[in-house]
Amino acid sequence: MAQKETVERILDAAEVLFAERGFAETSLRTITSAAGVNLAAVNYHFGSKKSLIQAVFVRFLDPLVDEIERQLNQLQAEKERLTVEDLLQVLTSSVYEIHGRGSNRATSFMRLLGLAYTQSQAHLRKFIGERYGNAFQHYASHLKPALPGATAADLFWHTHFALGTAIFTMSNFDALRAMSENDTGERTPVDFIVSRLTAFMAAGLHNAAHE
Amino acid sequence: MAQKETVERILDAAEVLFAERGFAETSLRTITSAAGVNLAAVNYHFGSKKSLIQAVFVRFLDPLVDEIERQLNQLQAEKERLTVEDLLQVLTSSVYEIHGRGSNRATSFMRLLGLAYTQSQAHLRKFIGERYGNAFQHYASHLKPALPGATAADLFWHTHFALGTAIFTMSNFDALRAMSENDTGERTPVDFIVSRLTAFMAAGLHNAAHE
DNA sequence: GTAAGTTTCAAACGGGCGTTTAGCAGGAAA
DNA sequence: TTTCCTGCTAAACGCCCGTTTGAAACTTAC
Protein backbone atom coordinates (compact mmCIF):
# COMPACT_ATOMS: atom_id res chain seq x y z
CA MET A 1 0.00 0.00 0.00
CA ALA A 2 2.61 2.42 1.11
CA GLN A 3 4.67 1.38 -1.88
CA LYS A 4 1.99 2.06 -4.45
CA GLU A 5 1.36 5.41 -2.93
CA THR A 6 5.01 6.35 -3.18
CA VAL A 7 5.32 5.16 -6.77
CA GLU A 8 2.30 7.12 -7.87
CA ARG A 9 3.26 10.24 -5.98
CA ILE A 10 6.59 10.18 -7.77
CA LEU A 11 4.93 9.65 -11.16
CA ASP A 12 2.44 12.46 -10.51
CA ALA A 13 5.14 14.92 -9.52
CA ALA A 14 7.49 13.86 -12.31
CA GLU A 15 4.79 14.19 -14.96
CA VAL A 16 4.00 17.77 -14.01
CA LEU A 17 7.59 18.87 -13.46
CA PHE A 18 8.97 17.23 -16.60
CA ALA A 19 6.25 18.91 -18.64
CA GLU A 20 7.04 22.29 -17.09
CA ARG A 21 10.82 22.26 -17.35
CA GLY A 22 12.02 19.34 -19.43
CA PHE A 23 13.81 16.18 -18.41
CA ALA A 24 17.40 17.25 -17.93
CA GLU A 25 16.34 20.44 -16.21
CA THR A 26 14.28 18.62 -13.59
CA SER A 27 16.41 17.00 -10.89
CA LEU A 28 15.40 13.99 -8.85
CA ARG A 29 15.73 16.15 -5.79
CA THR A 30 13.08 18.52 -7.15
CA ILE A 31 10.76 15.65 -7.99
CA THR A 32 11.10 13.80 -4.70
CA SER A 33 10.68 16.89 -2.59
CA ALA A 34 7.57 17.88 -4.56
CA ALA A 35 6.24 14.35 -4.10
CA GLY A 36 7.10 14.38 -0.40
CA VAL A 37 9.22 11.25 -0.61
CA ASN A 38 12.84 10.45 0.02
CA LEU A 39 15.42 11.13 -2.68
CA ALA A 40 16.48 7.49 -2.83
CA ALA A 41 12.92 6.32 -3.51
CA VAL A 42 13.23 6.96 -7.26
CA ASN A 43 16.24 4.71 -7.62
CA TYR A 44 14.68 2.13 -5.32
CA HIS A 45 11.37 1.89 -7.19
CA PHE A 46 12.38 2.72 -10.75
CA GLY A 47 16.09 1.95 -10.88
CA SER A 48 17.20 5.14 -12.58
CA LYS A 49 16.04 8.52 -13.80
CA LYS A 50 15.78 7.21 -17.36
CA SER A 51 13.42 4.44 -16.26
CA LEU A 52 11.33 6.99 -14.40
CA ILE A 53 10.97 9.06 -17.56
CA GLN A 54 9.86 5.98 -19.48
CA ALA A 55 7.41 5.02 -16.73
CA VAL A 56 5.78 8.44 -16.97
CA PHE A 57 5.16 7.86 -20.68
CA VAL A 58 3.92 4.32 -20.24
CA ARG A 59 1.34 5.41 -17.71
CA PHE A 60 0.06 7.92 -20.21
CA LEU A 61 0.47 6.26 -23.59
CA ASP A 62 -0.72 2.72 -22.85
CA PRO A 63 -4.37 3.63 -22.24
CA LEU A 64 -4.31 6.28 -24.97
CA VAL A 65 -3.01 3.90 -27.63
CA ASP A 66 -5.63 1.33 -26.63
CA GLU A 67 -8.37 3.93 -26.98
CA ILE A 68 -7.13 5.03 -30.41
CA GLU A 69 -7.03 1.42 -31.56
CA ARG A 70 -10.55 0.88 -30.25
CA GLN A 71 -11.99 3.93 -32.01
CA LEU A 72 -10.15 3.05 -35.21
CA ASN A 73 -11.63 -0.45 -35.26
CA GLN A 74 -15.09 0.83 -34.44
CA LEU A 75 -14.96 3.41 -37.21
CA GLN A 76 -13.67 0.88 -39.68
CA ALA A 77 -16.62 -1.38 -38.95
CA GLU A 78 -18.95 1.45 -39.95
CA LYS A 79 -17.29 2.56 -43.18
CA GLU A 80 -14.67 0.92 -45.31
CA ARG A 81 -12.51 3.91 -46.15
CA LEU A 82 -11.66 6.52 -43.51
CA THR A 83 -11.09 10.14 -44.44
CA VAL A 84 -8.26 12.33 -43.23
CA GLU A 85 -10.78 14.17 -41.09
CA ASP A 86 -11.93 10.89 -39.55
CA LEU A 87 -8.37 9.97 -38.66
CA LEU A 88 -7.62 13.30 -37.04
CA GLN A 89 -10.90 13.16 -35.18
CA VAL A 90 -9.92 9.81 -33.68
CA LEU A 91 -6.83 11.37 -32.17
CA THR A 92 -8.52 14.31 -30.52
CA SER A 93 -11.51 12.36 -29.27
CA SER A 94 -9.23 9.66 -27.84
CA VAL A 95 -7.37 12.23 -25.78
CA TYR A 96 -10.70 13.72 -24.71
CA GLU A 97 -12.05 10.28 -23.85
CA ILE A 98 -9.15 9.37 -21.57
CA HIS A 99 -8.89 12.71 -19.84
CA GLY A 100 -11.47 15.43 -19.72
CA ARG A 101 -11.71 18.02 -22.47
CA GLY A 102 -8.80 20.42 -22.02
CA SER A 103 -7.80 19.04 -18.65
CA ASN A 104 -4.46 20.00 -17.17
CA ARG A 105 -3.32 16.43 -17.52
CA ALA A 106 -3.96 16.48 -21.26
CA THR A 107 -1.93 19.64 -21.82
CA SER A 108 0.87 18.25 -19.64
CA PHE A 109 0.89 15.18 -21.81
CA MET A 110 1.03 17.24 -24.98
CA ARG A 111 4.05 19.08 -23.68
CA LEU A 112 5.68 15.78 -22.77
CA LEU A 113 5.10 14.36 -26.24
CA GLY A 114 6.72 17.43 -27.71
CA LEU A 115 9.67 17.17 -25.37
CA ALA A 116 10.11 13.49 -26.23
CA TYR A 117 10.78 14.59 -29.78
CA THR A 118 12.83 17.68 -29.19
CA GLN A 119 14.91 16.98 -26.11
CA SER A 120 17.98 14.84 -26.46
CA GLN A 121 16.74 11.67 -24.81
CA ALA A 122 17.79 8.98 -27.25
CA HIS A 123 16.76 6.23 -24.85
CA LEU A 124 13.23 7.61 -24.74
CA ARG A 125 12.74 7.84 -28.49
CA LYS A 126 14.07 4.30 -28.84
CA PHE A 127 11.77 3.07 -26.08
CA ILE A 128 8.69 4.76 -27.53
CA GLY A 129 9.52 3.54 -31.01
CA GLU A 130 9.81 -0.04 -29.83
CA ARG A 131 6.75 -0.01 -27.62
CA TYR A 132 4.36 1.98 -29.81
CA GLY A 133 5.84 1.61 -33.29
CA ASN A 134 3.29 -0.97 -34.38
CA ALA A 135 0.38 1.14 -33.21
CA PHE A 136 1.76 4.11 -35.12
CA GLN A 137 2.21 2.04 -38.28
CA HIS A 138 -1.33 0.78 -38.00
CA TYR A 139 -2.69 4.29 -37.69
CA ALA A 140 -0.54 5.57 -40.54
CA SER A 141 -1.63 2.71 -42.78
CA HIS A 142 -5.10 4.26 -42.93
CA LEU A 143 -3.67 7.44 -44.41
CA LYS A 144 -2.60 5.87 -47.68
CA PRO A 145 -6.13 5.08 -48.93
CA ALA A 146 -7.33 8.40 -47.52
CA LEU A 147 -4.94 10.28 -49.76
CA PRO A 148 -5.08 8.58 -53.18
CA GLY A 149 -2.42 9.75 -55.60
CA ALA A 150 0.19 10.49 -52.96
CA THR A 151 3.53 8.72 -53.32
CA ALA A 152 5.26 7.02 -50.41
CA ALA A 153 7.59 10.00 -50.01
CA ASP A 154 4.64 12.40 -50.10
CA LEU A 155 2.90 10.42 -47.38
CA PHE A 156 5.96 10.24 -45.18
CA TRP A 157 6.79 13.90 -45.32
CA HIS A 158 3.29 15.28 -45.07
CA THR A 159 2.51 13.00 -42.14
CA HIS A 160 5.53 14.36 -40.32
CA PHE A 161 4.70 17.93 -41.25
CA ALA A 162 1.30 17.42 -39.64
CA LEU A 163 2.87 15.68 -36.67
CA GLY A 164 5.24 18.60 -36.29
CA THR A 165 2.46 21.14 -36.38
CA ALA A 166 0.60 19.30 -33.64
CA ILE A 167 3.65 18.64 -31.48
CA PHE A 168 4.93 22.19 -31.74
CA THR A 169 1.54 23.58 -30.80
CA MET A 170 1.23 21.09 -27.97
CA SER A 171 4.63 21.64 -26.51
CA ASN A 172 4.26 25.40 -26.56
CA PHE A 173 0.61 25.40 -25.73
CA ASP A 174 0.64 27.62 -22.69
CA ALA A 175 3.17 30.04 -24.13
CA LEU A 176 1.21 30.42 -27.36
CA ARG A 177 -2.05 30.95 -25.57
CA ALA A 178 -0.48 33.63 -23.40
CA MET A 179 0.92 35.36 -26.48
CA SER A 180 -2.42 35.29 -28.25
CA GLU A 181 -4.08 36.70 -25.15
CA ASN A 182 -1.69 39.66 -25.27
CA ASP A 183 -2.19 39.92 -29.02
CA THR A 184 -5.93 39.74 -29.42
CA GLY A 185 -7.01 40.75 -25.93
CA GLU A 186 -9.02 37.61 -25.19
CA ARG A 187 -8.31 34.07 -24.09
CA THR A 188 -8.76 31.54 -26.88
CA PRO A 189 -10.88 28.50 -25.93
CA VAL A 190 -9.12 25.15 -26.24
CA ASP A 191 -11.79 23.84 -28.59
CA PHE A 192 -11.19 26.70 -31.00
CA ILE A 193 -7.47 25.99 -31.10
CA VAL A 194 -7.95 22.26 -31.55
CA SER A 195 -10.43 22.69 -34.37
CA ARG A 196 -8.19 25.23 -36.08
CA LEU A 197 -5.22 22.96 -35.65
CA THR A 198 -6.93 19.93 -37.15
CA ALA A 199 -8.25 22.03 -40.03
CA PHE A 200 -4.74 23.28 -40.72
CA MET A 201 -3.34 19.77 -40.68
CA ALA A 202 -6.13 18.41 -42.86
CA ALA A 203 -5.58 21.14 -45.45
CA GLY A 204 -1.87 20.43 -45.54
CA LEU A 205 -2.38 16.69 -45.76
CA HIS A 206 -4.87 16.95 -48.61
CA ASN A 207 -2.29 19.00 -50.41
CA ALA A 208 -0.12 15.87 -50.55
CA ALA A 209 -2.69 14.03 -52.66
CA HIS A 210 -3.51 16.45 -55.44
CA GLU A 211 -0.35 17.90 -56.80
CA MET B 1 44.37 39.07 -34.58
CA ALA B 2 44.85 36.25 -32.16
CA GLN B 3 41.73 37.41 -30.33
CA LYS B 4 39.48 37.35 -33.35
CA GLU B 5 40.69 33.92 -34.23
CA THR B 6 39.85 32.54 -30.78
CA VAL B 7 36.41 34.14 -30.71
CA GLU B 8 35.45 32.74 -34.08
CA ARG B 9 36.84 29.30 -33.36
CA ILE B 10 34.65 29.19 -30.28
CA LEU B 11 31.59 30.35 -32.22
CA ASP B 12 32.21 27.82 -34.98
CA ALA B 13 32.54 24.93 -32.57
CA ALA B 14 29.62 26.06 -30.41
CA GLU B 15 27.32 26.44 -33.41
CA VAL B 16 27.93 22.87 -34.57
CA LEU B 17 27.87 21.27 -31.13
CA PHE B 18 24.80 23.15 -29.89
CA ALA B 19 22.94 22.11 -33.03
CA GLU B 20 23.96 18.49 -32.56
CA ARG B 21 23.21 18.08 -28.86
CA GLY B 22 21.36 21.08 -27.50
CA PHE B 23 22.52 23.82 -25.19
CA ALA B 24 22.41 22.26 -21.74
CA GLU B 25 23.86 19.02 -23.06
CA THR B 26 26.91 20.74 -24.52
CA SER B 27 29.50 21.69 -21.91
CA LEU B 28 31.97 24.50 -22.27
CA ARG B 29 34.72 21.92 -21.90
CA THR B 30 33.45 20.11 -24.98
CA ILE B 31 33.24 23.33 -26.96
CA THR B 32 36.65 24.66 -26.00
CA SER B 33 38.43 21.38 -26.59
CA ALA B 34 36.76 21.04 -30.02
CA ALA B 35 37.81 24.61 -30.79
CA GLY B 36 41.33 23.99 -29.53
CA VAL B 37 41.21 26.87 -27.06
CA ASN B 38 41.43 27.14 -23.30
CA LEU B 39 38.37 26.52 -21.17
CA ALA B 40 38.53 29.98 -19.63
CA ALA B 41 38.47 31.65 -23.05
CA VAL B 42 34.68 31.47 -23.25
CA ASN B 43 34.17 33.38 -20.03
CA TYR B 44 36.96 35.80 -20.95
CA HIS B 45 35.56 36.70 -24.37
CA PHE B 46 31.82 36.20 -23.88
CA GLY B 47 31.34 36.51 -20.14
CA SER B 48 29.14 33.47 -19.67
CA LYS B 49 27.70 30.46 -21.41
CA LYS B 50 24.39 32.27 -21.88
CA SER B 51 26.11 35.11 -23.70
CA LEU B 52 27.89 32.61 -25.91
CA ILE B 53 24.59 31.06 -26.90
CA GLN B 54 23.21 34.49 -27.77
CA ALA B 55 26.34 35.36 -29.73
CA VAL B 56 25.91 32.23 -31.86
CA PHE B 57 22.41 33.38 -32.77
CA VAL B 58 23.42 36.97 -33.46
CA ARG B 59 26.12 35.87 -35.87
CA PHE B 60 23.51 33.89 -37.76
CA LEU B 61 20.34 35.94 -37.48
CA ASP B 62 21.64 39.47 -38.08
CA PRO B 63 22.60 38.95 -41.74
CA LEU B 64 19.57 36.72 -42.35
CA VAL B 65 17.10 39.25 -41.02
CA ASP B 66 18.74 41.97 -43.14
CA GLU B 67 18.40 39.82 -46.23
CA ILE B 68 14.74 39.05 -45.53
CA GLU B 69 14.05 42.76 -45.06
CA ARG B 70 15.86 43.54 -48.32
CA GLN B 71 13.92 40.96 -50.34
CA LEU B 72 10.66 42.04 -48.76
CA ASN B 73 11.23 45.66 -49.75
CA GLN B 74 12.32 44.74 -53.25
CA LEU B 75 9.25 42.56 -53.80
CA GLN B 76 6.98 45.23 -52.42
CA ALA B 77 8.37 47.71 -54.94
CA GLU B 78 7.30 45.37 -57.75
CA LYS B 79 3.76 44.50 -56.60
CA GLU B 80 1.57 46.09 -54.02
CA ARG B 81 0.08 43.01 -52.41
CA LEU B 82 2.26 39.99 -51.63
CA THR B 83 0.81 36.49 -51.68
CA VAL B 84 1.37 33.82 -49.05
CA GLU B 85 3.59 32.01 -51.54
CA ASP B 86 5.65 35.18 -52.06
CA LEU B 87 6.19 35.51 -48.34
CA LEU B 88 7.27 31.91 -47.86
CA GLN B 89 9.53 32.19 -50.88
CA VAL B 90 11.29 35.15 -49.30
CA LEU B 91 12.20 33.04 -46.29
CA THR B 92 13.68 30.13 -48.18
CA SER B 93 15.51 32.22 -50.73
CA SER B 94 16.97 34.39 -47.97
CA VAL B 95 18.46 31.36 -46.26
CA TYR B 96 19.74 30.17 -49.63
CA GLU B 97 21.17 33.57 -50.40
CA ILE B 98 23.18 33.82 -47.19
CA HIS B 99 24.41 30.25 -47.17
CA GLY B 100 24.54 27.85 -50.05
CA ARG B 101 21.52 25.72 -50.93
CA GLY B 102 21.33 22.94 -48.37
CA SER B 103 24.70 23.72 -46.85
CA ASN B 104 25.62 22.16 -43.52
CA ARG B 105 25.55 25.58 -41.97
CA ALA B 106 21.94 26.11 -43.03
CA THR B 107 20.76 22.84 -41.51
CA SER B 108 22.71 23.58 -38.31
CA PHE B 109 20.93 26.88 -38.14
CA MET B 110 17.54 25.27 -38.61
CA ARG B 111 18.22 22.90 -35.76
CA LEU B 112 19.32 25.83 -33.60
CA LEU B 113 16.17 27.79 -34.35
CA GLY B 114 14.13 24.77 -33.34
CA LEU B 115 16.09 24.34 -30.15
CA ALA B 116 15.62 28.01 -29.31
CA TYR B 117 11.91 27.36 -29.16
CA THR B 118 11.86 23.96 -27.54
CA GLN B 119 14.72 23.96 -25.05
CA SER B 120 14.23 25.74 -21.79
CA GLN B 121 16.39 28.79 -22.38
CA ALA B 122 14.19 31.63 -21.25
CA HIS B 123 17.02 34.14 -21.61
CA LEU B 124 17.41 33.18 -25.27
CA ARG B 125 13.76 33.55 -26.19
CA LYS B 126 13.69 36.91 -24.43
CA PHE B 127 16.83 38.02 -26.20
CA ILE B 128 15.60 36.95 -29.63
CA GLY B 129 12.23 38.54 -29.02
CA GLU B 130 13.78 41.85 -28.10
CA ARG B 131 16.36 41.91 -30.88
CA TYR B 132 14.25 40.54 -33.74
CA GLY B 133 10.69 41.21 -32.62
CA ASN B 134 10.26 44.21 -34.88
CA ALA B 135 11.50 42.33 -37.93
CA PHE B 136 9.08 39.52 -37.17
CA GLN B 137 6.19 41.95 -36.78
CA HIS B 138 7.08 43.60 -40.07
CA TYR B 139 7.12 40.27 -41.86
CA ALA B 140 3.87 39.14 -40.23
CA SER B 141 2.17 42.41 -41.16
CA HIS B 142 2.26 41.32 -44.81
CA LEU B 143 0.22 38.24 -43.99
CA LYS B 144 -2.93 40.13 -43.10
CA PRO B 145 -3.61 41.50 -46.62
CA ALA B 146 -2.48 38.18 -48.10
CA LEU B 147 -5.24 36.36 -46.23
CA PRO B 148 -8.37 38.53 -46.53
CA GLY B 149 -11.24 37.41 -44.33
CA ALA B 150 -9.09 35.98 -41.58
CA THR B 151 -9.66 37.34 -38.08
CA ALA B 152 -6.82 38.40 -35.80
CA ALA B 153 -7.11 35.13 -33.89
CA ASP B 154 -7.07 33.14 -37.14
CA LEU B 155 -3.95 34.93 -38.27
CA PHE B 156 -2.16 34.42 -34.99
CA TRP B 157 -2.86 30.72 -34.70
CA HIS B 158 -2.30 29.78 -38.31
CA THR B 159 0.95 31.71 -38.41
CA HIS B 160 2.17 29.74 -35.43
CA PHE B 161 0.93 26.47 -36.85
CA ALA B 162 3.02 27.16 -39.94
CA LEU B 163 5.94 28.27 -37.82
CA GLY B 164 5.64 25.04 -35.85
CA THR B 165 5.62 22.91 -38.96
CA ALA B 166 8.79 24.56 -40.21
CA ILE B 167 10.60 24.53 -36.88
CA PHE B 168 9.74 20.93 -36.14
CA THR B 169 10.94 19.84 -39.56
CA MET B 170 14.07 21.93 -39.20
CA SER B 171 15.01 20.76 -35.76
CA ASN B 172 14.52 17.13 -36.66
CA PHE B 173 15.82 17.47 -40.17
CA ASP B 174 18.54 14.85 -40.10
CA ALA B 175 16.50 12.37 -38.09
CA LEU B 176 13.52 12.70 -40.42
CA ARG B 177 15.64 12.32 -43.52
CA ALA B 178 17.24 9.18 -42.08
CA MET B 179 13.81 7.76 -41.30
CA SER B 180 12.50 8.47 -44.77
CA GLU B 181 15.60 6.84 -46.25
CA ASN B 182 14.79 3.65 -44.34
CA ASP B 183 11.16 3.98 -45.29
CA THR B 184 11.28 4.67 -48.99
CA GLY B 185 14.73 3.34 -49.79
CA GLU B 186 16.10 6.54 -51.24
CA ARG B 187 17.52 9.79 -49.93
CA THR B 188 15.16 12.74 -50.35
CA PRO B 189 16.73 15.85 -51.91
CA VAL B 190 16.60 18.96 -49.76
CA ASP B 191 14.81 20.89 -52.48
CA PHE B 192 12.00 18.35 -52.53
CA ILE B 193 11.52 18.62 -48.79
CA VAL B 194 11.59 22.41 -48.80
CA SER B 195 9.09 22.67 -51.64
CA ARG B 196 6.78 20.16 -49.95
CA LEU B 197 7.10 21.97 -46.67
CA THR B 198 6.25 25.36 -48.11
CA ALA B 199 3.32 23.85 -50.03
CA PHE B 200 2.02 22.29 -46.79
CA MET B 201 2.33 25.57 -44.95
CA ALA B 202 0.71 27.55 -47.75
CA ALA B 203 -2.25 25.15 -47.89
CA GLY B 204 -2.74 25.41 -44.14
CA LEU B 205 -2.44 29.19 -44.17
CA HIS B 206 -4.93 29.63 -46.97
CA ASN B 207 -7.30 27.55 -44.91
CA ALA B 208 -7.36 30.38 -42.38
CA ALA B 209 -8.87 32.78 -44.87
CA HIS B 210 -11.80 30.90 -46.35
CA GLU B 211 -13.71 29.19 -43.60
C1' DG C 1 7.51 -12.95 19.97
C1' DT C 2 10.61 -13.60 16.67
C1' DA C 3 12.30 -13.99 12.14
C1' DA C 4 12.16 -12.63 7.21
C1' DG C 5 11.27 -9.53 3.87
C1' DT C 6 10.04 -4.74 2.21
C1' DT C 7 10.19 -0.02 2.21
C1' DT C 8 12.13 4.26 3.84
C1' DC C 9 15.74 7.27 5.19
C1' DA C 10 20.03 10.20 6.19
C1' DA C 11 24.29 10.47 4.60
C1' DA C 12 27.82 10.21 1.65
C1' DC C 13 30.30 9.30 -2.98
C1' DG C 14 32.30 10.45 -7.23
C1' DG C 15 31.92 13.22 -11.08
C1' DG C 16 30.81 16.99 -14.24
C1' DC C 17 29.50 21.54 -14.47
C1' DG C 18 30.12 27.01 -15.07
C1' DT C 19 32.92 30.27 -13.25
C1' DT C 20 36.91 32.64 -10.97
C1' DT C 21 41.57 33.60 -9.94
C1' DA C 22 46.29 34.72 -10.21
C1' DG C 23 49.88 34.77 -13.02
C1' DC C 24 52.28 34.44 -17.64
C1' DA C 25 53.56 36.01 -22.51
C1' DG C 26 54.30 39.59 -25.61
C1' DG C 27 53.60 43.72 -28.24
C1' DA C 28 52.83 49.04 -27.76
C1' DA C 29 53.74 53.31 -25.56
C1' DA C 30 56.70 56.21 -22.68
C1' DT D 1 64.38 49.64 -20.16
C1' DT D 2 60.40 50.06 -17.89
C1' DT D 3 55.40 50.34 -17.81
C1' DC D 4 51.06 49.11 -19.30
C1' DC D 5 47.63 46.54 -21.49
C1' DT D 6 45.48 42.74 -23.89
C1' DG D 7 45.12 37.86 -24.75
C1' DC D 8 45.73 33.67 -22.81
C1' DT D 9 46.08 29.67 -19.50
C1' DA D 10 46.56 26.10 -15.56
C1' DA D 11 44.48 25.32 -11.57
C1' DA D 12 41.20 25.51 -8.38
C1' DC D 13 36.43 26.68 -6.29
C1' DG D 14 31.87 25.71 -5.02
C1' DC D 15 27.74 23.72 -6.57
C1' DC D 16 24.43 20.38 -8.04
C1' DC D 17 23.77 16.10 -10.04
C1' DG D 18 22.37 10.76 -10.14
C1' DT D 19 23.42 6.98 -7.59
C1' DT D 20 24.83 3.92 -3.68
C1' DT D 21 25.09 2.41 0.99
C1' DG D 22 23.91 0.58 5.46
C1' DA D 23 20.99 0.89 8.90
C1' DA D 24 16.33 1.98 10.75
C1' DA D 25 11.30 1.35 10.47
C1' DC D 26 7.60 -1.15 9.22
C1' DT D 27 4.83 -5.29 7.47
C1' DT D 28 3.98 -9.93 7.07
C1' DA D 29 4.14 -14.87 8.39
C1' DC D 30 4.90 -18.47 11.52
mmCIF file of N, CA and C in Angstrom, chain A residues 16-27 30 111 115 119, chain B residues 120:
data_model
loop_
_atom_site.group_PDB
_atom_site.id
_atom_site.type_symbol
_atom_site.label_atom_id
_atom_site.label_comp_id
_atom_site.label_asym_id
_atom_site.label_seq_id
_atom_site.Cartn_x
_atom_site.Cartn_y
_atom_site.Cartn_z
ATOM 1 N N VAL A 16 4.224 16.319 -13.993
ATOM 2 C CA VAL A 16 4.004 17.768 -14.012
ATOM 3 C C VAL A 16 5.321 18.517 -14.203
ATOM 4 N N LEU A 17 6.333 18.126 -13.430
ATOM 5 C CA LEU A 17 7.590 18.871 -13.460
ATOM 6 C C LEU A 17 8.337 18.681 -14.793
ATOM 7 N N PHE A 18 8.349 17.468 -15.290
ATOM 8 C CA PHE A 18 8.970 17.231 -16.602
ATOM 9 C C PHE A 18 8.301 18.103 -17.656
ATOM 10 N N ALA A 19 6.978 18.137 -17.632
ATOM 11 C CA ALA A 19 6.249 18.915 -18.639
ATOM 12 C C ALA A 19 6.577 20.400 -18.522
ATOM 13 N N GLU A 20 6.766 20.862 -17.274
ATOM 14 C CA GLU A 20 7.037 22.292 -17.089
ATOM 15 C C GLU A 20 8.442 22.687 -17.520
ATOM 16 N N ARG A 21 9.437 21.828 -17.186
ATOM 17 C CA ARG A 21 10.824 22.261 -17.349
ATOM 18 C C ARG A 21 11.662 21.408 -18.279
ATOM 19 N N GLY A 22 11.177 20.245 -18.659
ATOM 20 C CA GLY A 22 12.022 19.336 -19.428
ATOM 21 C C GLY A 22 12.674 18.299 -18.542
ATOM 22 N N PHE A 23 13.277 17.320 -19.162
ATOM 23 C CA PHE A 23 13.806 16.178 -18.405
ATOM 24 C C PHE A 23 15.128 16.518 -17.721
ATOM 25 N N ALA A 24 16.080 16.986 -18.495
ATOM 26 C CA ALA A 24 17.402 17.251 -17.933
ATOM 27 C C ALA A 24 17.335 18.369 -16.894
ATOM 28 N N GLU A 25 16.417 19.281 -17.089
ATOM 29 C CA GLU A 25 16.336 20.442 -16.213
ATOM 30 C C GLU A 25 15.576 20.160 -14.921
ATOM 31 N N THR A 26 14.997 18.987 -14.803
ATOM 32 C CA THR A 26 14.285 18.616 -13.591
ATOM 33 C C THR A 26 15.100 17.575 -12.835
ATOM 34 N N SER A 27 15.579 17.925 -11.651
ATOM 35 C CA SER A 27 16.410 16.996 -10.893
ATOM 36 C C SER A 27 15.544 16.062 -10.056
ATOM 37 N N THR A 30 14.285 17.709 -6.974
ATOM 38 C CA THR A 30 13.076 18.518 -7.151
ATOM 39 C C THR A 30 11.832 17.631 -7.149
ATOM 40 N N ARG A 111 2.696 18.553 -23.871
ATOM 41 C CA ARG A 111 4.049 19.079 -23.680
ATOM 42 C C ARG A 111 5.068 17.935 -23.644
ATOM 43 N N LEU A 115 8.326 17.269 -25.913
ATOM 44 C CA LEU A 115 9.673 17.171 -25.365
ATOM 45 C C LEU A 115 10.337 15.863 -25.772
ATOM 46 N N GLN A 119 13.789 17.032 -27.024
ATOM 47 C CA GLN A 119 14.911 16.981 -26.109
ATOM 48 C C GLN A 119 15.788 15.785 -26.432
ATOM 49 N N SER B 120 14.609 24.768 -22.809
ATOM 50 C CA SER B 120 14.231 25.741 -21.791
ATOM 51 C C SER B 120 15.353 26.757 -21.593
#
